[in-house]
Short mmCIF file of C-alpha atoms in Angstrom, two decimals:
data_model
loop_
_atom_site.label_atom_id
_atom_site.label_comp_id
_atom_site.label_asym_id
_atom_site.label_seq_id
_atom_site.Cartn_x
_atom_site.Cartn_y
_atom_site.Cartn_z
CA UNK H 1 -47.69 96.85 -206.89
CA UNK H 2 -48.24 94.68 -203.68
CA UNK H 3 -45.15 94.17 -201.38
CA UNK H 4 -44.11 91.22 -200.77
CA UNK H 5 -44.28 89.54 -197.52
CA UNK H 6 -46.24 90.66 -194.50
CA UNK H 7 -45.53 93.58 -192.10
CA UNK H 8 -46.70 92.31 -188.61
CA UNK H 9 -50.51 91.44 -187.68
CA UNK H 10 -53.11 93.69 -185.81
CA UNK H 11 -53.15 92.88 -182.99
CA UNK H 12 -57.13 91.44 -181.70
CA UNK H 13 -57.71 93.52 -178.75
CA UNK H 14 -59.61 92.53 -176.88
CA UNK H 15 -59.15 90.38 -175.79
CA UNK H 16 -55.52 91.04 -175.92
CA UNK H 17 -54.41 94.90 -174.43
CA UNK H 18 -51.14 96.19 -176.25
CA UNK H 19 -48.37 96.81 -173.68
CA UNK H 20 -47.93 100.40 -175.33
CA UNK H 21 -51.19 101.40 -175.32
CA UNK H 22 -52.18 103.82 -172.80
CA UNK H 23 -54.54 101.32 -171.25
CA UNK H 24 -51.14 98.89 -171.57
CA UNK H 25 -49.32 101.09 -169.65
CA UNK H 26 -52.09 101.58 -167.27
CA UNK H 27 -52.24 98.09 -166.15
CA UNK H 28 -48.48 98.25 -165.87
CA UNK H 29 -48.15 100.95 -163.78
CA UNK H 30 -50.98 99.50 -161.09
CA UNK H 31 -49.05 95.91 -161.53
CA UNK H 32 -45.91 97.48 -160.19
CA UNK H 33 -47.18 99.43 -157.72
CA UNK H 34 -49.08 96.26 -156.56
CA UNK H 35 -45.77 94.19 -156.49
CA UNK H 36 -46.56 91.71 -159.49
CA UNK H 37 -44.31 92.85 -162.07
CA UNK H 38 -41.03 92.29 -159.87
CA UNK H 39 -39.80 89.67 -162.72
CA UNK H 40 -40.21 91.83 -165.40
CA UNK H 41 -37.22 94.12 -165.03
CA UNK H 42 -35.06 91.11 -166.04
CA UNK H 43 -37.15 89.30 -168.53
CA UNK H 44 -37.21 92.08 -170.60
CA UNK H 45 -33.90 93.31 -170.62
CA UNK H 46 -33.38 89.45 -172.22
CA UNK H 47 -36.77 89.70 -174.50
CA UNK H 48 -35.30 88.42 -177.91
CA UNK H 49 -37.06 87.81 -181.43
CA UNK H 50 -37.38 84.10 -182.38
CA UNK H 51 -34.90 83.46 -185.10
CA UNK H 52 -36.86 81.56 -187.00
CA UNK H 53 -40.60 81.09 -187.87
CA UNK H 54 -40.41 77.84 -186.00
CA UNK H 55 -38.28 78.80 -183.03
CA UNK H 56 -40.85 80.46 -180.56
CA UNK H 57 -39.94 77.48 -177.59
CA UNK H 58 -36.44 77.86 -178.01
CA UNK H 59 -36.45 81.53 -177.72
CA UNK H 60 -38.89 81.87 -174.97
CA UNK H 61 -35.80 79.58 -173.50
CA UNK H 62 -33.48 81.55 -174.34
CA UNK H 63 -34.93 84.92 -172.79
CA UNK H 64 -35.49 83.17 -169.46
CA UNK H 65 -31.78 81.42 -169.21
CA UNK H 66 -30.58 84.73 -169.75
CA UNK H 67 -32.57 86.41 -167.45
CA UNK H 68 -31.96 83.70 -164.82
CA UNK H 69 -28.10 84.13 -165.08
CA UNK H 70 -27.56 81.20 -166.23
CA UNK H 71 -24.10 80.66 -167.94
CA UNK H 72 -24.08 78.23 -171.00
CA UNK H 73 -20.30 77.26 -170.07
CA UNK H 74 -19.27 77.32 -173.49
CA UNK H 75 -18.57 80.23 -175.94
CA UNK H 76 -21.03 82.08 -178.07
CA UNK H 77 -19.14 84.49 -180.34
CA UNK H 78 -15.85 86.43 -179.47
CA UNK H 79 -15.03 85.34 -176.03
CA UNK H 80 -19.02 85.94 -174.61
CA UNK H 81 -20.86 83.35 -172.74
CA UNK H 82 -24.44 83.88 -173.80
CA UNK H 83 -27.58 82.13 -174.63
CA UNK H 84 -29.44 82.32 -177.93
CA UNK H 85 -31.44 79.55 -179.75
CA UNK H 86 -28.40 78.26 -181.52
CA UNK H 87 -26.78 77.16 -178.27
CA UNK H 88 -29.64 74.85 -177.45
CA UNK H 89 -28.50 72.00 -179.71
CA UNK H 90 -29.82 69.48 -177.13
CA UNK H 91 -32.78 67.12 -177.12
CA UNK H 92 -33.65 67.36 -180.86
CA UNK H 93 -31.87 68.48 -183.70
CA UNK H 94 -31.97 72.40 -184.83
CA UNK H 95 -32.69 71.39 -187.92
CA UNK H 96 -35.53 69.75 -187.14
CA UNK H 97 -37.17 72.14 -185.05
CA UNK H 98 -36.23 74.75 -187.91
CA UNK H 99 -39.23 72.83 -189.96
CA UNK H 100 -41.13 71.77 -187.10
CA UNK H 101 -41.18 73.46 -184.19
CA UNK H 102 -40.64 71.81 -180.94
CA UNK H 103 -43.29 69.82 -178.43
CA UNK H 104 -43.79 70.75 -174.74
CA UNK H 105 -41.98 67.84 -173.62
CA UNK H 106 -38.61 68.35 -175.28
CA UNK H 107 -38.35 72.22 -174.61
CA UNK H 108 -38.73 70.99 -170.59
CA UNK H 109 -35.74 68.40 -171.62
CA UNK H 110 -33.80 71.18 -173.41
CA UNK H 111 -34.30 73.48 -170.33
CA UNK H 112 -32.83 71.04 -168.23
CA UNK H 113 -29.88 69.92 -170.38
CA UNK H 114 -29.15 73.58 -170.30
CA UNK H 115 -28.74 73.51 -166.77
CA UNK H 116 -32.23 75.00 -165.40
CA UNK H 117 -34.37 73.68 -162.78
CA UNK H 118 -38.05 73.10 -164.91
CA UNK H 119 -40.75 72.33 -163.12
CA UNK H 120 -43.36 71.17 -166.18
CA UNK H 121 -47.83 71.07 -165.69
CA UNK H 122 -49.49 69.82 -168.60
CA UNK H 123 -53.11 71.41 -168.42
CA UNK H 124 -54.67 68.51 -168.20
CA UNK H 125 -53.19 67.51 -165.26
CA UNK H 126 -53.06 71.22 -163.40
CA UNK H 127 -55.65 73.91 -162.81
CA UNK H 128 -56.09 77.85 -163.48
CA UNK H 129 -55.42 78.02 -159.73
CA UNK H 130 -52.68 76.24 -159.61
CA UNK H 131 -51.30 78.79 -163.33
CA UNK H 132 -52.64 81.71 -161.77
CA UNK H 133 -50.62 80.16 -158.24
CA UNK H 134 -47.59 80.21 -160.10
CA UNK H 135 -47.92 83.46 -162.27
CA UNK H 136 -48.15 85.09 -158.95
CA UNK H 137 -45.15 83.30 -157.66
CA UNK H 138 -43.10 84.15 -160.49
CA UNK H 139 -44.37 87.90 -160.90
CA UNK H 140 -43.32 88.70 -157.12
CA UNK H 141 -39.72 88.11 -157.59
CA UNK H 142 -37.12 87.13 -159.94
CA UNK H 143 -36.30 84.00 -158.76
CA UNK H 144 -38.07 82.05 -161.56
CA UNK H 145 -39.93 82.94 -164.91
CA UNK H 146 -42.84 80.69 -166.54
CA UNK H 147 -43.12 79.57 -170.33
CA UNK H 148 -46.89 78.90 -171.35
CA UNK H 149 -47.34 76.74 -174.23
CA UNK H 150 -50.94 77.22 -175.94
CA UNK H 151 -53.20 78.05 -178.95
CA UNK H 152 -52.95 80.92 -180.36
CA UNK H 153 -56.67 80.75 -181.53
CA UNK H 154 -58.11 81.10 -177.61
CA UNK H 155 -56.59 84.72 -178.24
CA UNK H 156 -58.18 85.18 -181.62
CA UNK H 157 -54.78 85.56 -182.93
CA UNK H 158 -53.47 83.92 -186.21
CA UNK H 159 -51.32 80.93 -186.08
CA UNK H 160 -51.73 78.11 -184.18
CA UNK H 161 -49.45 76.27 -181.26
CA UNK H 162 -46.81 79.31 -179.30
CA UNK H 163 -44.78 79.82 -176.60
CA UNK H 164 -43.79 82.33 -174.51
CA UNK H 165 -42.89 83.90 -171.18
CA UNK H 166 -45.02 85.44 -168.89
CA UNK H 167 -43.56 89.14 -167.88
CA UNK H 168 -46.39 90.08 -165.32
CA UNK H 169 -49.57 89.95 -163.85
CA UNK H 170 -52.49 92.17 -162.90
CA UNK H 171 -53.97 90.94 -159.68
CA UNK H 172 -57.58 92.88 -160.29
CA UNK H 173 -58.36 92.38 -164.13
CA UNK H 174 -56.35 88.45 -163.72
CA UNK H 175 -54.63 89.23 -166.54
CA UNK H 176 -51.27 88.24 -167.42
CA UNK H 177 -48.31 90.59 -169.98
CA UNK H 178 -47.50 87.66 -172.79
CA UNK H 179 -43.70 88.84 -174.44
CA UNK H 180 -44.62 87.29 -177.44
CA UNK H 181 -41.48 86.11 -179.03
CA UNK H 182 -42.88 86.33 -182.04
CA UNK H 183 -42.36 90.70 -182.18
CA UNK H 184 -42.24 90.76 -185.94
CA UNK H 185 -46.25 89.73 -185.85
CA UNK H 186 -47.56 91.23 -182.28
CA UNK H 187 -45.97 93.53 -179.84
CA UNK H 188 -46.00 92.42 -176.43
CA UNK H 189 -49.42 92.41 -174.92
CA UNK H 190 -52.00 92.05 -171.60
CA UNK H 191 -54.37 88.81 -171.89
CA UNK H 192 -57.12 87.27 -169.62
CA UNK H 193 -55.41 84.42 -167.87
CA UNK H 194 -58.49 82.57 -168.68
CA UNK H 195 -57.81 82.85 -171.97
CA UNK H 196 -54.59 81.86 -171.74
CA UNK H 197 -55.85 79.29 -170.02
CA UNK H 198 -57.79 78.24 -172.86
CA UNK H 199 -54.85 78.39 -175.28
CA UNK H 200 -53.21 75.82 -173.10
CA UNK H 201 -55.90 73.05 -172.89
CA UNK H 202 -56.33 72.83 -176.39
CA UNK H 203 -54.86 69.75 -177.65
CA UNK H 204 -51.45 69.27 -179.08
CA UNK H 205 -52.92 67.20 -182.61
CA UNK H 206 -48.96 65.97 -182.97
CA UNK H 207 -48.39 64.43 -179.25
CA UNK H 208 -52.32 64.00 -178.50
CA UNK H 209 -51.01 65.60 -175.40
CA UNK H 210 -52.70 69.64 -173.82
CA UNK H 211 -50.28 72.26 -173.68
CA UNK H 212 -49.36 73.83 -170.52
CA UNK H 213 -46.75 75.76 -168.50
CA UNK H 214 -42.94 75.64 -167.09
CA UNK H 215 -41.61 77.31 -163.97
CA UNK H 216 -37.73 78.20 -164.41
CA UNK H 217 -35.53 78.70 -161.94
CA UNK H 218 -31.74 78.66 -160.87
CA UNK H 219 -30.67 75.33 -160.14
CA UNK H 220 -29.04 74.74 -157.03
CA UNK H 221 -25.90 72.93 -158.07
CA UNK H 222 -23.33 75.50 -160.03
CA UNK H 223 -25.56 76.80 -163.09
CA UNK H 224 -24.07 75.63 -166.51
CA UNK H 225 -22.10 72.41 -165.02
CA UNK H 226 -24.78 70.00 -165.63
CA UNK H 227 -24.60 70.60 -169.58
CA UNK H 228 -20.79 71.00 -169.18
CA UNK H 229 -20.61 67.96 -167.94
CA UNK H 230 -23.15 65.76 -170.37
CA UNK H 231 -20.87 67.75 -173.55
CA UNK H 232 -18.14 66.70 -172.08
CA UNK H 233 -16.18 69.59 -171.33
CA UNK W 1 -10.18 73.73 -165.27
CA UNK W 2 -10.96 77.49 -165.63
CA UNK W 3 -13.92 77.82 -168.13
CA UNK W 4 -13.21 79.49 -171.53
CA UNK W 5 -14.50 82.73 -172.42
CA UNK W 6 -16.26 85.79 -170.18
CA UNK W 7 -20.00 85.55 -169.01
CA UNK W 8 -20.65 88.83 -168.32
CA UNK W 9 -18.89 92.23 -166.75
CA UNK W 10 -19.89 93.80 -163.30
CA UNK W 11 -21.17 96.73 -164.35
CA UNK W 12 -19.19 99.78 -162.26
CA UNK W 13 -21.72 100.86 -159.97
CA UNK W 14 -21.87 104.06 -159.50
CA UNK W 15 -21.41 105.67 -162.37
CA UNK W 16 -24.56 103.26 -162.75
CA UNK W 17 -27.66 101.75 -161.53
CA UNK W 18 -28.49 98.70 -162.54
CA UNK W 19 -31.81 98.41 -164.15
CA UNK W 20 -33.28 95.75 -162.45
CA UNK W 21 -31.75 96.94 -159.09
CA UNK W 22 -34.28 98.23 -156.17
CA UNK W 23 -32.96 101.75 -157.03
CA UNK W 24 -33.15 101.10 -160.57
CA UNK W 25 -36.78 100.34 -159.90
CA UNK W 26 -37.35 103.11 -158.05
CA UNK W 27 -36.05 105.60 -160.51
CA UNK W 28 -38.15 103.94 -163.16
CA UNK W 29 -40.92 104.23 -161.33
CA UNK W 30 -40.28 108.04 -160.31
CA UNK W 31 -39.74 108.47 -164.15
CA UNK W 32 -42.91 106.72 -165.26
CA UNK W 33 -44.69 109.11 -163.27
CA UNK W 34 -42.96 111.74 -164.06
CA UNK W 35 -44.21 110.96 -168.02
CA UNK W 36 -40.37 110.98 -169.35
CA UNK W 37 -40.64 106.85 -169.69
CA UNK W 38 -43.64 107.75 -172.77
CA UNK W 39 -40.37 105.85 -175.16
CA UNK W 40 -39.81 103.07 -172.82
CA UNK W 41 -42.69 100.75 -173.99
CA UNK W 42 -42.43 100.49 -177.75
CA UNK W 43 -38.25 100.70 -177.63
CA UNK W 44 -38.03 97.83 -174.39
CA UNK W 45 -40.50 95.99 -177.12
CA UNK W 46 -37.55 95.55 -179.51
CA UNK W 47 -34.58 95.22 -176.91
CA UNK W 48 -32.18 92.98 -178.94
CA UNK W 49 -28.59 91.93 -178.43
CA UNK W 50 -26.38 93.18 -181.14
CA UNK W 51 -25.24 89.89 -183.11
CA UNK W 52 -21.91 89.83 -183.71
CA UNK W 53 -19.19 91.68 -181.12
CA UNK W 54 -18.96 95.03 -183.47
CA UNK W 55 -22.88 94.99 -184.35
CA UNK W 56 -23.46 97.36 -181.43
CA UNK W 57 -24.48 100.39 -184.18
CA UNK W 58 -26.37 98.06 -185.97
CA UNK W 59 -28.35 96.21 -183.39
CA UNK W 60 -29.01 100.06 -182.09
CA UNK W 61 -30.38 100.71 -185.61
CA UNK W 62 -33.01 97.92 -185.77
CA UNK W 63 -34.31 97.89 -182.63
CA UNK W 64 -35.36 101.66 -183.43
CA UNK W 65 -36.81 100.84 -186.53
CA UNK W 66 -38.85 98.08 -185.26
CA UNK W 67 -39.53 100.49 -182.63
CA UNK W 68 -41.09 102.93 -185.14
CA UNK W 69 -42.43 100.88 -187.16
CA UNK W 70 -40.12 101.43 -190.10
CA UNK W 71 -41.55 98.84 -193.09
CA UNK W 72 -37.95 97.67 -194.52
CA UNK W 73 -39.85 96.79 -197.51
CA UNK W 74 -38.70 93.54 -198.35
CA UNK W 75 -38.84 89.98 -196.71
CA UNK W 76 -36.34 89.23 -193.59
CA UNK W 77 -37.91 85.18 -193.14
CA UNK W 78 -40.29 83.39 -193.89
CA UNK W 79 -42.88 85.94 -195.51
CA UNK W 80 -41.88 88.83 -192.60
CA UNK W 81 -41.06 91.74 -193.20
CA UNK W 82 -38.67 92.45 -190.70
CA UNK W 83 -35.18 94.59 -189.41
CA UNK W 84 -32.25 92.82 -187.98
CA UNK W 85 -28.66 93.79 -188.50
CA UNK W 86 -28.69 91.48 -191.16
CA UNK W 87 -31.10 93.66 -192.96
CA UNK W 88 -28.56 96.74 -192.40
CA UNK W 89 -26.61 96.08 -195.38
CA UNK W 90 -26.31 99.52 -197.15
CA UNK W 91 -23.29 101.76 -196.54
CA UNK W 92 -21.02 99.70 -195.45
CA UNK W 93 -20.57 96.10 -196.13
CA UNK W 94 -21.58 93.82 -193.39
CA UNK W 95 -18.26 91.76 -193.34
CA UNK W 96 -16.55 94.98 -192.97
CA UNK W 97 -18.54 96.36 -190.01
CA UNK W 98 -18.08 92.68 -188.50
CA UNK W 99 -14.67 93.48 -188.18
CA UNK W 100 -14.14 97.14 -187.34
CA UNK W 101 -17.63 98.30 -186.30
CA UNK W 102 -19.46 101.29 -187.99
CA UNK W 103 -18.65 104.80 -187.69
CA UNK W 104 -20.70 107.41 -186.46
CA UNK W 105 -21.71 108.90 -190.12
CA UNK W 106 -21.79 105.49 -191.49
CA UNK W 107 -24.60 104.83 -189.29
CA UNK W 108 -26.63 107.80 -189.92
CA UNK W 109 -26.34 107.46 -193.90
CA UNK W 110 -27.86 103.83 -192.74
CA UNK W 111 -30.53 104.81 -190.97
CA UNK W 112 -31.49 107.08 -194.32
CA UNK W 113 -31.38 104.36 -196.13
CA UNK W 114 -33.34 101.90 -194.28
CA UNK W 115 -35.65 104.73 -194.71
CA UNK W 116 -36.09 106.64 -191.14
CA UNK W 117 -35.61 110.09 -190.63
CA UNK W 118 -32.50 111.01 -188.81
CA UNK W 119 -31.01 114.05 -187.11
CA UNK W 120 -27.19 113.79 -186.32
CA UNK W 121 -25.47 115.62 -183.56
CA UNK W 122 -21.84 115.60 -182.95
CA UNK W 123 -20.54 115.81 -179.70
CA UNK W 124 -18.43 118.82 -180.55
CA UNK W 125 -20.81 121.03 -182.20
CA UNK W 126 -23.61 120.25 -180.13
CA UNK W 127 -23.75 121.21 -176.22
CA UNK W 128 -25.24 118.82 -173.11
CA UNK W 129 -28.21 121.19 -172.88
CA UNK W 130 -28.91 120.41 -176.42
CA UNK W 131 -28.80 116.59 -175.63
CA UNK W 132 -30.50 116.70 -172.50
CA UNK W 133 -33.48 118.41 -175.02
CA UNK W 134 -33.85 115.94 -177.17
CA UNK W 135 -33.02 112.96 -174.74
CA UNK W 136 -36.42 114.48 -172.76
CA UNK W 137 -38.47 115.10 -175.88
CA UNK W 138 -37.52 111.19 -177.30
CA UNK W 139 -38.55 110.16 -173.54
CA UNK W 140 -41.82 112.10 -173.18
CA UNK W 141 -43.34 110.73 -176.33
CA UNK W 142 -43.13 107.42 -178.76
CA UNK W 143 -41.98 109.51 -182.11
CA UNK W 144 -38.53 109.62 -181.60
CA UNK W 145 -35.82 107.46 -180.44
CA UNK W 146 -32.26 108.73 -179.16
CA UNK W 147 -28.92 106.59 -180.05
CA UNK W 148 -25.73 107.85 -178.44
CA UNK W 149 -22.55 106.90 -179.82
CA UNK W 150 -19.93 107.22 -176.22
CA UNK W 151 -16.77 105.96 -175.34
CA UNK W 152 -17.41 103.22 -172.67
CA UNK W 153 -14.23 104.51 -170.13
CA UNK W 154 -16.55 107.58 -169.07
CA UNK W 155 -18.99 105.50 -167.20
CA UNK W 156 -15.43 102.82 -165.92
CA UNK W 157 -17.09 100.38 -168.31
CA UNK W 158 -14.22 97.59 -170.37
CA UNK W 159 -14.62 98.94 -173.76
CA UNK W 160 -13.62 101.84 -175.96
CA UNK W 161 -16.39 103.38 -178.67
CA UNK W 162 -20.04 101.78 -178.35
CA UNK W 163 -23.67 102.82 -179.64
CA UNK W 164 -26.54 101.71 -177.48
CA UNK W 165 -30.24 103.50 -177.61
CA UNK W 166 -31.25 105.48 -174.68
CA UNK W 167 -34.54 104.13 -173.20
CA UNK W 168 -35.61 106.82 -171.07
CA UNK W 169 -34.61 109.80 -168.59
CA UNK W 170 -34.97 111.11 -164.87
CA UNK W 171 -35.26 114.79 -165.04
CA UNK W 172 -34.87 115.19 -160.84
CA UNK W 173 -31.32 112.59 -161.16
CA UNK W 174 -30.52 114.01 -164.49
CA UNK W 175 -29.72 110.10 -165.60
CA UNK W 176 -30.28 108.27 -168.68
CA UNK W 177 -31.59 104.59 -168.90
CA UNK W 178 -28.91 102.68 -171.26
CA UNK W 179 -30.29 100.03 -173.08
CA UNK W 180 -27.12 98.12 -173.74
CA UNK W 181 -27.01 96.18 -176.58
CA UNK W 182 -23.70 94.08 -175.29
CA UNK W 183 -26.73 92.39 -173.26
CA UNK W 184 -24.01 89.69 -172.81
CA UNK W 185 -21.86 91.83 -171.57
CA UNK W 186 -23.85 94.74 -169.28
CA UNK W 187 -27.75 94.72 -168.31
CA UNK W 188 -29.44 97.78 -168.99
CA UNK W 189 -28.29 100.57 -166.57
CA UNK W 190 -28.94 104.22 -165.55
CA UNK W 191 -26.21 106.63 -165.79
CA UNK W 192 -25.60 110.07 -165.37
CA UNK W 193 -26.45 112.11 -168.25
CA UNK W 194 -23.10 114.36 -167.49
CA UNK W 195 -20.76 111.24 -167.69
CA UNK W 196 -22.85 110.17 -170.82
CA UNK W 197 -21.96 113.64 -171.91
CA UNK W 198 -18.05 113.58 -171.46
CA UNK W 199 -18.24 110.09 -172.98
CA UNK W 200 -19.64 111.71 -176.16
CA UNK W 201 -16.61 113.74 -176.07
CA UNK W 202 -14.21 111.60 -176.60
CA UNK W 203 -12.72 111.56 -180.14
CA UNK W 204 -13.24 108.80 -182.07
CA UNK W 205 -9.44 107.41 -183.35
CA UNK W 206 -10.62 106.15 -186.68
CA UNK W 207 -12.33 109.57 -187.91
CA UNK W 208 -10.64 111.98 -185.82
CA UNK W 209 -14.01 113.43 -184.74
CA UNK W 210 -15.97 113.71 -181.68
CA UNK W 211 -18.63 111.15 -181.46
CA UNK W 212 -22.08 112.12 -180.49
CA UNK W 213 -26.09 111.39 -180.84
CA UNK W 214 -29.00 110.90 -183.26
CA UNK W 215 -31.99 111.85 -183.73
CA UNK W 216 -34.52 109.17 -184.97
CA UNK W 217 -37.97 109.08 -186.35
CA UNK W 218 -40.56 108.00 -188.87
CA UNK W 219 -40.38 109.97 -192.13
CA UNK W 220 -43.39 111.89 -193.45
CA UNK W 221 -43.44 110.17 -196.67
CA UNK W 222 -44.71 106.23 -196.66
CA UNK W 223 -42.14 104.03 -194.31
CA UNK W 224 -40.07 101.90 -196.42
CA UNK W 225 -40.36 103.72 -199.53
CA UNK W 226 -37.32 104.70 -199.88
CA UNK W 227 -35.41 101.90 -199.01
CA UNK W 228 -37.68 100.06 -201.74
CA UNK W 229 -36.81 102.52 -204.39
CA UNK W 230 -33.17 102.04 -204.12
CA UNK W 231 -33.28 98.65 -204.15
CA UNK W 232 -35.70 98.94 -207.40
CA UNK W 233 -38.69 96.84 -205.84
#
C-alpha cells in the first residue's frame, strides 16, 4: 500500500550543493574563514518552516525580523513578543495569501508595516552585480539579510515562484547558501548565484512583473513603533 | 505607555556564550575543526521555536525527527509528510501538555511512538562522563541527536524545567551549544557542560525524579513504520 502524501523531494544537485553534504560543509567552512558567512549565525538561529504551502514570503519575513531584532510590539502567545507568519496580518489578508501566495510587491509593503527598513530591486531593473553587490554586503555582517524572490525551475527544482533568505556566500565558486523555507521539501542548500539569478528574471505571469531581491535592515527610528503606531496602539 | 508583554531575556553571560557572539564564533569554528560540529548541519536545518510556551519537549522532539529523517507516516499539510508538535499527539494529549508541559518519560514513550529509536538517561543513574560520551559521539557524526531535559536556574537563566537539543560540543572548553527552543526568549548559546550537568540534577517537582538526557536515532526497521501501524494506516 502507497503512503499517502509526499516525504520531501531530492534534492537536484547540481546545480544545487546540500548544506550537509560534505562538499556543503566544505564551502561553509572556506565561507567563514573568508568572512562571508558573518550573517548566518543569526539567520539561522531564526530559520523557521513556512506554515503553510503558500506562506514561503511571509516566512522568509519572519526569519529575518527575528534575526534583525526587531520587536513586533504586540504579544504573540503567553507574554512573548515574537514574529511568526501569523503576526504579519498587514498588506493583504492571511487568508488570502493562505490560497495564493503573496507578490513581491506586497511582502516589501508587509516588511515595512512591520517596522523594517526594505530596500526592494526588481531584476529587471538591477543587475547580478549589483545581487552579487548586495549578497556580499549582507554576508559580511549582520546588519541586514536579503529575501530573493525567483523560479524555482532555474534550479531544476519542482514548484514554481519561492522565496527565501540568503544565509551566505562563497566568494570563489559565486555561490550563494538558499535556507529554503520550504524544509519539509529541500534542506537548505549552496546554488550558483547565476542561477539564482535566473530564478529571479523569470516573469511573475500574475503581476507581469520579474522577481527580484530585498535588503532588510534595522530601521533607524525605534524598531516596532512604526506598526504600533499604524494599529493603533 | 510601557509596551505589553517581554521581547526577549538577556541571556546571563557567563554561564554562556552567545551563539552569534565573536567568541561564540570562535568556538564554533574551533569545534568545526575539531570534527565535534559533524550534528550541527542537519539539526541547525530544523531549528524551530517550540509553539506554544510549554511545547519546549515537543518542539525538541520534531526538530530531531526532521533532523533524522523520521517519515511520520501520514500527511502534516497539504500532501507533506511532515513533524511539528502538532504531529506529537501520542502519550499525552496535546491540550494537556499545553498547559503543564511534558515530563521527561512522557517524552521518551513519544519519541517511540513517532517511531525513532531512543535511549533515556536519568540524571541520577547516569554520571557526567557518561553524558559528555554521548554528547561527543551525537556531535562527531549525523546519526544521533542529544535532548537534555535541565532546570534553567543552573545556567542563571528565568525559568524552571526546559528541554532544548544540544547542537554540538567543544572538547578543549568542555561546553555544549544549546539550541534553545524558547527562540523568543534566549538565542542559541554555549554553556558549560558541568553547569548543564548540575542542571540535570535537579529533581523534577511533578515526578519526584531527577531529570536527565536522551538518546536519539533512526530505527533499524523502515522509519515511520511504526507510528503507521498504531495508527492502523
Amino acid at each position: 500500500m502507497a503512503m499517502a502524501g509526499l516525504y520531501r523531494r531530492l534534492l537536484p544537485c547540481p546545480p544545487a550543493v546540500d548544506f550537509a553534504s560534505s562538499q556543503g560543509k566544505q564551502l561553509f567552512l572556506e565561507s567563514i574563514q573568508n568572512g562571508t558567512m558573518e550573517g548566518f549565525y543569526r539567520l539561522v538561529s531564526y530559520f523557521q518552516t513556512q506554515s503553510e504551502p503558500a506562506f514561503c514570503g511571509l516566512a522568509s519575513l519572519s526569519m529575518v525580523l527575528n534575526a534583525l531584532a526587531i520587536d513586533p510590539g504586540r504579544k504573540w502567545k503567553g507574554p512573548w513578543r515574537w514574529f511568526d507568519e501569523s503576526m504579519l496580518d498587514c498588506c493583504e489578508p492571511l487568508e488570502k495569501i493562505k490560497v495564493r501566495g503573496i507578490s513581491f510587491g506586497k511582502l516589501v509593503c508587509l516588511a515595512h508595516c512591520a517596522g523594517a527598513k526594505v530596500e526592494a530591486f526588481h531584476a529587471s531593473h538591477s543587475s547580478i552585480d549589483d545581487f552579487r553587490k548586495y549578497v556580499m554586503k549582507c554576508s559580511t555582517s549582520d546588519d541586514c539579510h536579503v529575501i530573493s524572490s525567483y523560479h524555482r525551475g532555474a534550479l531544476k527544482q519542482t514548484g514554481t515562484g519561492h522565496f527565501s533568505p540568503i544565509g551566505g556566500y562563497h566568494v570563489g565558486k559565486d555561490m550563494a547558501l538558499i535556507l529554503d523555507v520550504a524544509r519539509f521539501k529541500y534542506p537548505p542548500h549552496w546554488v550558483p548565484l547565476t542561477l539564482l539569478w535566473e530564478g529571479m528574471n523569470y516573469v511573475d505571469e500574475s503581476t507581469g512583473q520579474s522577481r527580484g531581491f530585498m535588503l532588510i535592515s534595522r530601521p533607524h527610528r525605534e524598531p516596532g513603533m512604526l506598526y504600533t503606531l499604524r494599529s493603533g496602539g
